[in-house]
Short mmCIF file of N, CA and C in Angstrom, two decimals:
data_model
loop_
_atom_site.label_atom_id
_atom_site.label_comp_id
_atom_site.label_asym_id
_atom_site.label_seq_id
_atom_site.Cartn_x
_atom_site.Cartn_y
_atom_site.Cartn_z
N UNK A 1 -46.49 72.29 76.16
CA UNK A 1 -45.85 71.26 76.70
C UNK A 1 -46.76 70.03 76.62
N UNK A 2 -46.00 68.74 76.25
CA UNK A 2 -46.94 67.65 75.89
C UNK A 2 -47.03 66.97 77.37
N UNK A 3 -47.86 65.94 77.39
CA UNK A 3 -47.97 65.03 78.46
C UNK A 3 -46.81 64.30 78.79
N UNK A 4 -45.95 63.91 77.67
CA UNK A 4 -44.77 63.28 77.80
C UNK A 4 -43.76 64.18 78.54
N UNK A 5 -43.77 65.32 78.21
CA UNK A 5 -42.64 66.23 78.66
C UNK A 5 -42.69 66.75 80.10
N UNK A 6 -43.99 66.87 80.59
CA UNK A 6 -44.16 67.36 81.90
C UNK A 6 -43.51 66.16 83.05
N UNK A 7 -43.60 65.11 82.78
CA UNK A 7 -43.25 64.01 83.78
C UNK A 7 -41.57 64.09 83.58
N UNK A 8 -41.28 64.33 82.46
CA UNK A 8 -39.66 64.27 82.27
C UNK A 8 -39.05 65.57 82.90
N UNK A 9 -39.65 66.66 82.68
CA UNK A 9 -39.19 67.87 83.49
C UNK A 9 -39.19 67.77 84.86
N UNK A 10 -40.33 67.13 85.52
CA UNK A 10 -40.36 66.95 86.96
C UNK A 10 -39.28 65.96 87.48
N UNK A 11 -39.04 64.89 86.64
CA UNK A 11 -38.01 64.13 87.07
C UNK A 11 -36.52 64.71 87.05
N UNK A 12 -36.44 65.51 85.90
CA UNK A 12 -35.21 66.09 85.74
C UNK A 12 -34.97 67.12 86.91
N UNK A 13 -35.87 67.90 87.42
CA UNK A 13 -35.97 69.02 88.35
C UNK A 13 -35.66 68.24 89.64
N UNK A 14 -36.32 67.06 89.96
CA UNK A 14 -36.17 66.28 91.11
C UNK A 14 -34.67 65.80 91.29
N UNK A 15 -34.24 65.21 90.23
CA UNK A 15 -32.81 64.92 90.24
C UNK A 15 -31.80 65.88 90.47
N UNK A 16 -32.14 66.96 89.98
CA UNK A 16 -31.23 68.17 89.96
C UNK A 16 -31.24 68.77 91.30
N UNK A 17 -32.35 68.71 91.99
CA UNK A 17 -32.52 69.24 93.44
C UNK A 17 -31.96 68.36 94.46
N UNK A 18 -32.00 66.92 94.13
CA UNK A 18 -31.44 65.99 95.07
C UNK A 18 -29.85 66.12 95.06
N UNK A 19 -29.24 66.40 93.87
CA UNK A 19 -27.83 66.32 93.65
C UNK A 19 -27.40 67.85 94.51
N UNK A 20 -28.19 68.86 94.14
CA UNK A 20 -27.72 70.14 94.72
C UNK A 20 -27.76 69.87 96.37
N UNK A 21 -28.68 69.24 96.87
CA UNK A 21 -28.80 69.11 98.37
C UNK A 21 -27.61 68.21 98.88
N UNK A 22 -27.04 67.56 97.82
CA UNK A 22 -25.92 66.69 98.51
C UNK A 22 -24.65 67.56 98.50
N UNK A 23 -24.67 68.75 97.78
CA UNK A 23 -23.58 69.59 98.00
C UNK A 23 -22.61 69.25 96.94
N UNK A 24 -21.66 70.22 96.66
CA UNK A 24 -20.84 70.12 95.50
C UNK A 24 -19.39 70.05 95.95
N UNK A 25 -19.07 69.89 97.23
CA UNK A 25 -17.68 69.89 97.66
C UNK A 25 -16.81 68.81 97.19
N UNK A 26 -15.71 69.10 96.75
CA UNK A 26 -14.88 68.24 96.27
C UNK A 26 -13.55 68.10 97.13
N UNK A 27 -13.72 68.51 98.41
CA UNK A 27 -12.74 68.55 99.48
C UNK A 27 -12.38 67.14 99.72
N UNK A 28 -11.20 66.61 99.32
CA UNK A 28 -10.67 65.31 99.54
C UNK A 28 -10.16 64.91 100.75
N UNK A 29 -10.12 65.99 101.72
CA UNK A 29 -9.57 65.76 102.96
C UNK A 29 -10.57 65.20 103.94
N UNK A 30 -11.90 65.25 103.69
CA UNK A 30 -13.10 64.93 104.49
C UNK A 30 -12.92 63.20 104.80
N UNK A 31 -13.14 62.92 106.08
CA UNK A 31 -13.51 61.45 106.20
C UNK A 31 -14.21 60.67 105.06
N UNK A 32 -15.14 61.21 104.81
CA UNK A 32 -16.03 60.58 103.73
C UNK A 32 -15.43 60.57 102.41
N UNK A 33 -14.62 61.58 102.21
CA UNK A 33 -13.99 61.72 100.73
C UNK A 33 -12.77 60.66 100.71
N UNK A 34 -12.33 60.38 101.84
CA UNK A 34 -11.09 59.39 101.99
C UNK A 34 -11.59 58.07 102.06
N UNK A 35 -12.91 57.80 102.22
CA UNK A 35 -13.39 56.39 102.36
C UNK A 35 -13.28 55.95 103.72
N UNK A 36 -13.24 56.87 104.70
CA UNK A 36 -13.11 56.52 105.96
C UNK A 36 -14.49 56.39 106.70
N UNK A 37 -14.57 55.55 107.67
CA UNK A 37 -15.84 55.54 108.47
C UNK A 37 -15.66 56.34 109.72
N UNK A 38 -14.91 57.26 109.74
CA UNK A 38 -14.44 58.04 111.05
C UNK A 38 -15.84 58.60 111.71
N UNK A 39 -15.60 58.55 112.99
CA UNK A 39 -16.77 59.40 113.70
C UNK A 39 -16.81 60.77 113.49
N UNK A 40 -17.85 61.30 113.72
CA UNK A 40 -17.94 62.86 113.45
C UNK A 40 -17.00 63.42 114.67
N UNK A 41 -16.67 64.57 114.37
CA UNK A 41 -15.63 65.12 115.48
C UNK A 41 -16.43 65.39 116.74
N UNK A 42 -17.57 65.67 116.76
CA UNK A 42 -18.48 65.78 118.03
C UNK A 42 -18.44 64.42 118.85
N UNK A 43 -18.30 63.28 118.23
CA UNK A 43 -18.22 62.08 118.95
C UNK A 43 -16.85 61.77 119.42
N UNK A 44 -15.98 62.41 118.96
CA UNK A 44 -14.58 62.19 119.60
C UNK A 44 -14.30 62.91 120.85
N UNK A 45 -13.39 62.29 121.67
CA UNK A 45 -13.03 62.85 122.94
C UNK A 45 -12.02 63.98 122.83
N UNK A 46 -12.50 65.06 123.46
CA UNK A 46 -11.61 66.41 123.43
C UNK A 46 -10.48 66.40 124.23
N UNK A 47 -10.44 65.60 125.25
CA UNK A 47 -9.30 65.36 126.17
C UNK A 47 -8.44 64.33 125.71
N UNK A 48 -7.08 64.50 125.81
CA UNK A 48 -6.13 63.52 125.45
C UNK A 48 -6.18 62.22 126.48
N UNK A 49 -5.74 61.16 126.06
CA UNK A 49 -5.84 60.07 126.91
C UNK A 49 -4.99 60.15 128.20
N UNK A 50 -5.40 59.61 129.34
CA UNK A 50 -4.69 59.72 130.51
C UNK A 50 -4.50 58.29 131.16
N UNK A 51 -4.12 58.19 132.28
CA UNK A 51 -4.04 56.68 132.94
C UNK A 51 -5.55 56.40 133.39
N UNK A 52 -6.55 57.19 133.44
CA UNK A 52 -7.79 57.00 133.69
C UNK A 52 -8.53 56.33 132.49
N UNK A 53 -9.13 55.20 132.68
CA UNK A 53 -9.82 54.54 131.75
C UNK A 53 -10.94 55.61 130.96
N UNK A 54 -11.12 55.58 129.59
CA UNK A 54 -11.95 56.51 129.08
C UNK A 54 -13.45 55.97 129.07
N UNK A 55 -14.22 56.74 129.30
CA UNK A 55 -15.77 56.31 129.28
C UNK A 55 -16.18 55.84 127.97
N UNK A 56 -17.00 54.69 127.94
CA UNK A 56 -17.45 54.25 126.78
C UNK A 56 -16.58 53.05 126.35
N UNK A 57 -15.70 52.76 126.87
CA UNK A 57 -14.84 51.49 126.42
C UNK A 57 -15.38 50.38 127.40
N UNK A 58 -15.98 49.43 126.51
CA UNK A 58 -16.54 48.09 127.49
C UNK A 58 -15.61 47.43 128.46
N UNK A 59 -16.25 47.36 129.56
CA UNK A 59 -15.45 46.51 130.59
C UNK A 59 -15.73 45.24 130.61
N UNK A 60 -16.53 44.55 129.68
CA UNK A 60 -16.97 43.18 129.47
C UNK A 60 -16.10 42.55 128.61
N UNK A 61 -15.28 41.62 129.08
CA UNK A 61 -14.12 41.07 128.26
C UNK A 61 -14.62 40.03 127.16
N UNK A 62 -15.93 39.81 127.30
CA UNK A 62 -16.59 38.96 126.27
C UNK A 62 -16.99 39.71 125.08
N UNK A 63 -16.80 41.05 125.17
CA UNK A 63 -17.40 42.08 124.07
C UNK A 63 -16.32 42.67 123.50
N UNK A 64 -16.20 42.52 122.05
CA UNK A 64 -15.12 43.17 121.38
C UNK A 64 -15.30 44.74 121.67
N UNK A 65 -14.10 45.10 122.28
CA UNK A 65 -14.19 46.73 122.57
C UNK A 65 -13.91 47.68 121.31
N UNK A 66 -14.49 48.71 121.45
CA UNK A 66 -14.21 49.77 120.39
C UNK A 66 -13.31 50.80 120.68
N UNK A 67 -12.44 51.32 120.08
CA UNK A 67 -11.54 52.49 120.43
C UNK A 67 -12.20 53.73 120.28
N UNK A 68 -11.83 54.59 121.18
CA UNK A 68 -12.28 56.02 121.16
C UNK A 68 -11.49 56.65 120.04
N UNK A 69 -12.05 57.95 119.69
CA UNK A 69 -11.22 58.92 118.78
C UNK A 69 -11.00 60.10 119.53
N UNK A 70 -10.12 60.76 119.12
CA UNK A 70 -9.73 62.10 119.94
C UNK A 70 -9.39 63.30 118.96
N UNK A 71 -9.91 64.39 119.43
CA UNK A 71 -9.68 65.59 118.81
C UNK A 71 -8.44 66.45 119.28
N UNK A 72 -8.16 65.97 120.61
CA UNK A 72 -6.94 66.57 121.36
C UNK A 72 -5.70 66.04 120.53
N UNK A 73 -4.70 67.09 120.73
CA UNK A 73 -3.33 66.64 120.26
C UNK A 73 -2.96 65.39 120.69
N UNK A 74 -2.39 64.47 119.83
CA UNK A 74 -1.89 63.21 120.22
C UNK A 74 -0.69 63.24 121.13
N UNK A 75 -0.84 62.40 122.22
CA UNK A 75 0.39 62.37 123.14
C UNK A 75 1.83 62.07 122.49
N UNK A 76 2.86 62.47 123.01
CA UNK A 76 4.15 62.26 122.61
C UNK A 76 4.64 61.07 123.10
N UNK A 77 4.04 60.68 124.30
CA UNK A 77 4.67 59.47 125.21
C UNK A 77 3.55 58.49 125.23
N UNK A 78 3.99 57.03 125.61
CA UNK A 78 3.14 56.07 125.63
C UNK A 78 2.14 56.18 126.77
N UNK A 79 0.91 55.98 126.65
CA UNK A 79 -0.17 56.38 127.65
C UNK A 79 -0.81 55.00 128.01
N UNK A 80 -0.81 54.37 129.09
CA UNK A 80 -1.40 53.17 129.54
C UNK A 80 -2.69 53.52 130.40
N UNK A 81 -3.83 53.01 130.07
CA UNK A 81 -5.12 53.31 130.64
C UNK A 81 -5.84 51.89 131.01
N UNK A 82 -5.80 51.55 132.28
CA UNK A 82 -6.47 50.21 132.64
C UNK A 82 -7.95 50.52 132.74
N UNK A 83 -8.68 49.81 131.59
CA UNK A 83 -10.01 49.66 131.70
C UNK A 83 -10.62 48.58 132.64
N UNK A 84 -9.99 47.57 132.66
CA UNK A 84 -10.25 46.57 133.73
C UNK A 84 -8.89 45.96 134.24
N UNK A 85 -8.64 46.07 135.55
CA UNK A 85 -7.54 45.54 136.13
C UNK A 85 -7.82 44.11 136.44
N UNK A 86 -6.90 43.41 136.01
CA UNK A 86 -6.89 41.85 136.08
C UNK A 86 -6.43 41.40 137.46
N UNK A 87 -6.70 40.19 137.58
CA UNK A 87 -6.31 39.73 139.11
C UNK A 87 -5.48 38.44 139.03
N UNK A 88 -5.07 37.99 137.69
CA UNK A 88 -4.44 36.84 137.63
C UNK A 88 -2.74 37.05 137.42
N UNK A 89 -2.28 36.11 136.79
CA UNK A 89 -0.64 36.28 136.61
C UNK A 89 -0.29 37.52 136.03
N UNK A 90 0.75 38.04 136.25
CA UNK A 90 1.30 39.36 135.55
C UNK A 90 2.23 38.91 134.35
N UNK A 91 1.89 39.76 133.44
CA UNK A 91 2.89 39.75 132.03
C UNK A 91 4.21 40.48 132.49
N UNK A 92 5.38 39.70 132.44
CA UNK A 92 6.64 40.27 132.68
C UNK A 92 7.45 39.94 131.43
N UNK A 93 8.50 40.65 131.41
CA UNK A 93 9.72 40.60 130.24
C UNK A 93 10.03 38.97 130.16
N UNK A 94 9.84 38.26 129.17
CA UNK A 94 10.23 36.90 128.83
C UNK A 94 8.94 36.13 129.14
N UNK A 95 7.93 36.55 129.66
CA UNK A 95 6.75 35.52 129.74
C UNK A 95 5.95 35.53 128.30
N UNK A 96 5.46 34.44 128.11
CA UNK A 96 4.65 34.32 126.81
C UNK A 96 3.15 34.67 127.12
N UNK A 97 2.56 35.54 126.40
CA UNK A 97 1.38 36.19 126.70
C UNK A 97 0.26 35.97 125.43
N UNK A 98 -0.86 35.59 125.86
CA UNK A 98 -1.89 35.37 124.86
C UNK A 98 -2.97 36.67 125.05
N UNK A 99 -2.99 37.35 123.95
CA UNK A 99 -3.91 38.52 124.13
C UNK A 99 -4.98 38.54 123.04
N UNK A 100 -6.09 39.34 123.25
CA UNK A 100 -6.94 39.74 122.30
C UNK A 100 -6.72 41.23 122.08
N UNK A 101 -6.77 41.83 120.84
CA UNK A 101 -6.58 43.16 120.74
C UNK A 101 -7.48 43.87 119.60
N UNK A 102 -7.57 45.03 119.72
CA UNK A 102 -8.12 45.87 118.78
C UNK A 102 -7.16 46.87 118.43
N UNK A 103 -6.78 47.23 117.28
CA UNK A 103 -5.97 48.46 116.82
C UNK A 103 -6.76 49.53 115.96
N UNK A 104 -6.55 50.71 116.35
CA UNK A 104 -7.36 51.74 115.83
C UNK A 104 -6.46 53.04 115.59
N UNK A 105 -6.70 53.80 114.77
CA UNK A 105 -6.09 55.19 114.62
C UNK A 105 -6.55 56.22 115.56
N UNK A 106 -5.82 56.95 116.08
CA UNK A 106 -5.97 58.01 117.40
C UNK A 106 -7.15 59.00 116.77
N UNK A 107 -6.88 59.55 115.72
CA UNK A 107 -7.88 60.70 115.30
C UNK A 107 -9.27 60.10 115.11
N UNK A 108 -9.38 59.06 114.53
CA UNK A 108 -10.68 58.61 113.83
C UNK A 108 -11.30 57.47 114.59
N UNK A 109 -10.53 56.76 115.29
CA UNK A 109 -11.07 55.58 115.91
C UNK A 109 -11.32 54.36 115.02
N UNK A 110 -10.82 54.48 113.85
CA UNK A 110 -11.19 53.50 112.60
C UNK A 110 -10.00 52.44 112.88
N UNK A 111 -10.66 51.22 113.01
CA UNK A 111 -9.91 50.02 113.29
C UNK A 111 -9.11 49.65 112.09
N UNK A 112 -7.72 49.24 112.33
CA UNK A 112 -6.90 48.71 111.07
C UNK A 112 -6.64 47.34 111.32
N UNK A 113 -6.87 46.80 112.60
CA UNK A 113 -6.53 45.24 112.69
C UNK A 113 -7.08 44.95 114.07
N UNK A 114 -7.46 43.52 114.12
CA UNK A 114 -8.02 43.12 115.33
C UNK A 114 -7.90 41.60 115.40
N UNK A 115 -7.46 41.13 116.46
CA UNK A 115 -7.56 39.56 116.81
C UNK A 115 -8.79 39.04 116.76
N UNK A 116 -9.87 39.83 117.03
CA UNK A 116 -11.23 39.52 117.25
C UNK A 116 -11.76 39.13 115.85
N UNK A 117 -11.15 39.64 114.79
CA UNK A 117 -11.42 39.18 113.45
C UNK A 117 -11.48 37.76 113.11
N UNK A 118 -10.71 37.07 113.81
CA UNK A 118 -10.63 35.64 113.71
C UNK A 118 -11.80 34.92 114.65
N UNK A 119 -12.57 35.61 115.37
CA UNK A 119 -13.54 34.87 116.08
C UNK A 119 -13.35 35.36 117.47
N UNK A 120 -14.42 35.37 118.54
CA UNK A 120 -14.28 35.74 119.81
C UNK A 120 -13.35 35.12 120.57
N UNK A 121 -12.97 33.89 120.21
CA UNK A 121 -11.85 33.21 120.95
C UNK A 121 -10.51 33.22 120.53
N UNK A 122 -10.32 33.85 119.47
CA UNK A 122 -8.97 33.99 118.71
C UNK A 122 -8.05 34.86 119.52
N UNK A 123 -6.79 34.48 119.93
CA UNK A 123 -5.93 35.09 120.66
C UNK A 123 -4.58 35.32 119.73
N UNK A 124 -3.70 36.27 120.20
CA UNK A 124 -2.57 36.49 119.49
C UNK A 124 -1.47 36.13 120.52
N UNK A 125 -0.24 35.47 120.32
CA UNK A 125 0.72 34.95 121.13
C UNK A 125 1.92 35.97 120.92
N UNK A 126 2.47 36.35 122.00
CA UNK A 126 3.59 37.32 122.04
C UNK A 126 4.56 37.07 123.27
N UNK A 127 5.98 36.89 123.03
CA UNK A 127 6.71 36.84 124.19
C UNK A 127 7.00 38.28 124.50
N UNK A 128 6.70 38.58 125.68
CA UNK A 128 6.75 39.99 126.41
C UNK A 128 8.11 40.56 126.24
N UNK A 129 8.48 41.65 125.58
CA UNK A 129 9.81 42.14 125.77
C UNK A 129 10.74 41.73 124.56
N UNK A 130 10.37 40.74 123.87
CA UNK A 130 11.25 40.09 122.92
C UNK A 130 11.25 40.76 121.45
N UNK A 131 10.60 41.95 121.30
CA UNK A 131 10.72 42.72 120.24
C UNK A 131 10.01 42.21 119.10
N UNK A 132 8.95 41.14 119.35
CA UNK A 132 8.11 40.50 118.22
C UNK A 132 7.12 41.42 117.69
N UNK A 133 6.87 42.48 118.39
CA UNK A 133 5.75 43.57 118.06
C UNK A 133 6.31 44.76 118.31
N UNK A 134 5.42 46.00 117.76
CA UNK A 134 6.00 47.19 118.05
C UNK A 134 6.19 47.64 119.41
N UNK A 135 7.24 48.40 119.56
CA UNK A 135 7.74 48.65 121.02
C UNK A 135 6.57 49.12 122.02
N UNK A 136 5.65 49.90 121.55
CA UNK A 136 4.54 50.58 122.24
C UNK A 136 3.51 49.35 122.83
N UNK A 137 3.33 48.39 121.81
CA UNK A 137 2.43 47.15 122.06
C UNK A 137 3.22 46.21 123.09
N UNK A 138 4.54 46.10 122.87
CA UNK A 138 5.30 45.38 123.90
C UNK A 138 5.06 46.02 125.41
N UNK A 139 5.49 47.26 125.36
CA UNK A 139 5.48 47.92 126.66
C UNK A 139 4.02 47.98 127.28
N UNK A 140 3.09 47.98 126.41
CA UNK A 140 1.66 48.05 126.85
C UNK A 140 1.26 46.84 127.47
N UNK A 141 1.68 45.77 127.26
CA UNK A 141 1.35 44.39 127.82
C UNK A 141 2.07 44.17 129.14
N UNK A 142 3.36 44.71 129.28
CA UNK A 142 4.12 44.34 130.57
C UNK A 142 3.39 45.11 131.62
N UNK A 143 3.40 44.33 132.65
CA UNK A 143 2.58 44.80 133.87
C UNK A 143 1.19 44.43 133.97
N UNK A 144 0.47 44.06 132.94
CA UNK A 144 -0.90 43.76 132.93
C UNK A 144 -1.11 42.37 133.67
N UNK A 145 -2.21 42.15 134.23
CA UNK A 145 -2.52 40.98 134.96
C UNK A 145 -3.72 40.36 134.24
N UNK A 146 -3.56 38.94 133.98
CA UNK A 146 -4.64 38.05 133.47
C UNK A 146 -5.98 38.54 133.84
N UNK A 147 -6.86 38.76 132.94
CA UNK A 147 -8.30 39.17 133.26
C UNK A 147 -8.26 40.78 133.05
N UNK A 148 -7.27 41.50 132.60
CA UNK A 148 -7.33 42.81 132.48
C UNK A 148 -7.53 43.23 131.03
N UNK A 149 -8.01 44.51 130.86
CA UNK A 149 -8.20 45.32 129.63
C UNK A 149 -7.53 46.35 129.62
N UNK A 150 -6.65 46.70 128.76
CA UNK A 150 -5.77 48.01 128.74
C UNK A 150 -5.90 48.75 127.53
N UNK A 151 -6.17 50.08 127.51
CA UNK A 151 -6.02 50.91 126.36
C UNK A 151 -4.62 51.32 126.42
N UNK A 152 -3.94 51.29 125.22
CA UNK A 152 -2.58 51.68 125.05
C UNK A 152 -2.62 52.69 123.79
N UNK A 153 -2.06 53.93 124.19
CA UNK A 153 -2.03 54.93 123.04
C UNK A 153 -0.47 55.07 122.87
N UNK A 154 -0.23 54.73 121.65
CA UNK A 154 1.11 54.65 121.16
C UNK A 154 1.49 55.79 120.09
N UNK A 155 2.47 56.62 120.63
CA UNK A 155 2.98 57.67 119.57
C UNK A 155 3.95 57.02 118.53
N UNK A 156 3.92 57.68 117.47
CA UNK A 156 4.65 57.18 116.17
C UNK A 156 5.98 56.59 116.37
N UNK A 157 6.80 57.18 117.38
CA UNK A 157 8.14 56.61 117.47
C UNK A 157 8.12 55.34 118.24
N UNK A 158 7.07 54.93 118.91
CA UNK A 158 6.89 53.57 119.50
C UNK A 158 6.09 52.77 118.82
N UNK A 159 5.60 53.12 117.47
CA UNK A 159 4.78 52.45 116.58
C UNK A 159 5.42 51.93 115.26
N UNK A 160 5.10 52.59 114.15
CA UNK A 160 5.46 52.23 112.94
C UNK A 160 6.45 53.45 112.49
N UNK A 161 6.73 54.59 113.18
CA UNK A 161 7.70 55.54 112.77
C UNK A 161 7.15 56.30 111.69
N UNK A 162 8.05 57.09 111.10
CA UNK A 162 7.84 58.06 109.98
C UNK A 162 7.53 57.34 108.67
N UNK A 163 7.72 55.98 108.55
CA UNK A 163 7.47 55.38 107.18
C UNK A 163 6.14 54.76 107.18
N UNK A 164 5.69 54.39 108.29
CA UNK A 164 4.56 53.38 108.39
C UNK A 164 4.81 52.04 107.92
N UNK A 165 3.66 51.20 107.90
CA UNK A 165 3.79 49.96 107.32
C UNK A 165 2.51 49.39 106.83
N UNK A 166 2.26 48.89 105.76
CA UNK A 166 0.89 48.37 105.42
C UNK A 166 -0.17 49.59 105.64
N UNK A 167 -1.24 49.18 106.17
CA UNK A 167 -2.35 50.26 106.25
C UNK A 167 -1.95 51.48 107.20
N UNK A 168 -0.98 51.52 107.98
CA UNK A 168 -0.62 52.28 109.07
C UNK A 168 0.34 53.46 108.28
N UNK A 169 -0.05 54.58 108.03
CA UNK A 169 0.74 55.76 107.51
C UNK A 169 1.76 56.21 108.25
N UNK A 170 2.93 56.88 107.85
CA UNK A 170 3.89 57.26 108.68
C UNK A 170 3.46 58.35 109.54
N UNK A 171 4.00 58.35 110.85
CA UNK A 171 3.71 59.30 111.86
C UNK A 171 2.48 59.08 112.52
N UNK A 172 1.64 57.91 112.24
CA UNK A 172 0.47 57.66 113.02
C UNK A 172 0.55 57.31 114.55
N UNK A 173 -0.36 58.13 115.24
CA UNK A 173 -0.52 57.62 116.61
C UNK A 173 -1.66 56.45 116.65
N UNK A 174 -1.41 55.58 117.42
CA UNK A 174 -2.31 54.34 117.34
C UNK A 174 -2.98 54.10 118.92
N UNK A 175 -4.00 53.42 118.80
CA UNK A 175 -4.72 53.18 120.06
C UNK A 175 -5.08 51.71 119.96
N UNK A 176 -4.52 50.89 120.97
CA UNK A 176 -4.78 49.51 121.10
C UNK A 176 -5.60 49.27 122.42
N UNK A 177 -6.49 48.35 122.11
CA UNK A 177 -7.31 47.87 123.30
C UNK A 177 -6.85 46.46 123.63
N UNK A 178 -6.21 46.08 124.52
CA UNK A 178 -5.71 44.82 124.72
C UNK A 178 -6.27 44.07 125.94
N UNK A 179 -6.72 42.77 125.76
CA UNK A 179 -7.08 42.00 126.75
C UNK A 179 -6.06 41.03 127.09
N UNK A 180 -5.61 40.80 128.26
CA UNK A 180 -4.71 39.66 128.67
C UNK A 180 -5.37 38.44 128.92
N UNK A 181 -5.32 37.37 128.19
CA UNK A 181 -5.94 36.33 128.29
C UNK A 181 -5.16 35.18 129.14
N UNK A 182 -4.01 35.15 128.94
CA UNK A 182 -3.11 34.27 129.89
C UNK A 182 -1.56 34.55 129.62
N UNK A 183 -0.85 34.18 130.65
CA UNK A 183 0.56 34.19 130.50
C UNK A 183 1.23 33.00 131.10
N UNK A 184 2.41 32.59 130.65
CA UNK A 184 3.14 31.47 131.03
C UNK A 184 4.59 31.73 130.88
#
C-alpha cells in the first residue's frame, strides 16, 4: 500500500460507513421521503380533538399559532375548540368578519396556508354564511366573538371533499386556527 492509497481507502471507508448509517430504506410513505416536515408521531396528540382547547396552542393572539397533529382517527363531524373566548361582537350569518388563520393537515400538522404569511397584521375578509369559503371554515367562524381564537377541525365532507383542491388532497381532514379580529 502506498502513501496515497491509505488516505483514499480511509476516505472511501468513511463515506461507506456514513451512507450505511443513513439506512437504505426506500419507503416513499415516510414523511421525510414525501418531502414533509411532519412532526414525529410521538409529538402528535393521541386523543382526537374535542371542544376543549388542546394544550400547546398559543393563547397569545399576537403570536402566530401552530396547529397540533394527531395520531387518533380523524373525526367525522366538525369539532370546534375555543382556545381563547372573545368578549367582543359575535360573528353571525350575514356579518362581515376579518380573521387571521392558519390551515394545516390533521395527521401531520403541516401548514398549507395562512393569512399570517402576509404579515402579522394581515387579515382575511369573509361574509359569514355566504358560502365564500369551505363549509367547515364558515361554520367555524359563526358564533365566535371578536378577540377569540378557535381551533376548527374540518372533516373532508365539510372541506374539499374526495377530489381535493390545490395542495389539499382528496379526503383530507383539516385543522384551522382562526382568530376573529372584527365583525361588521
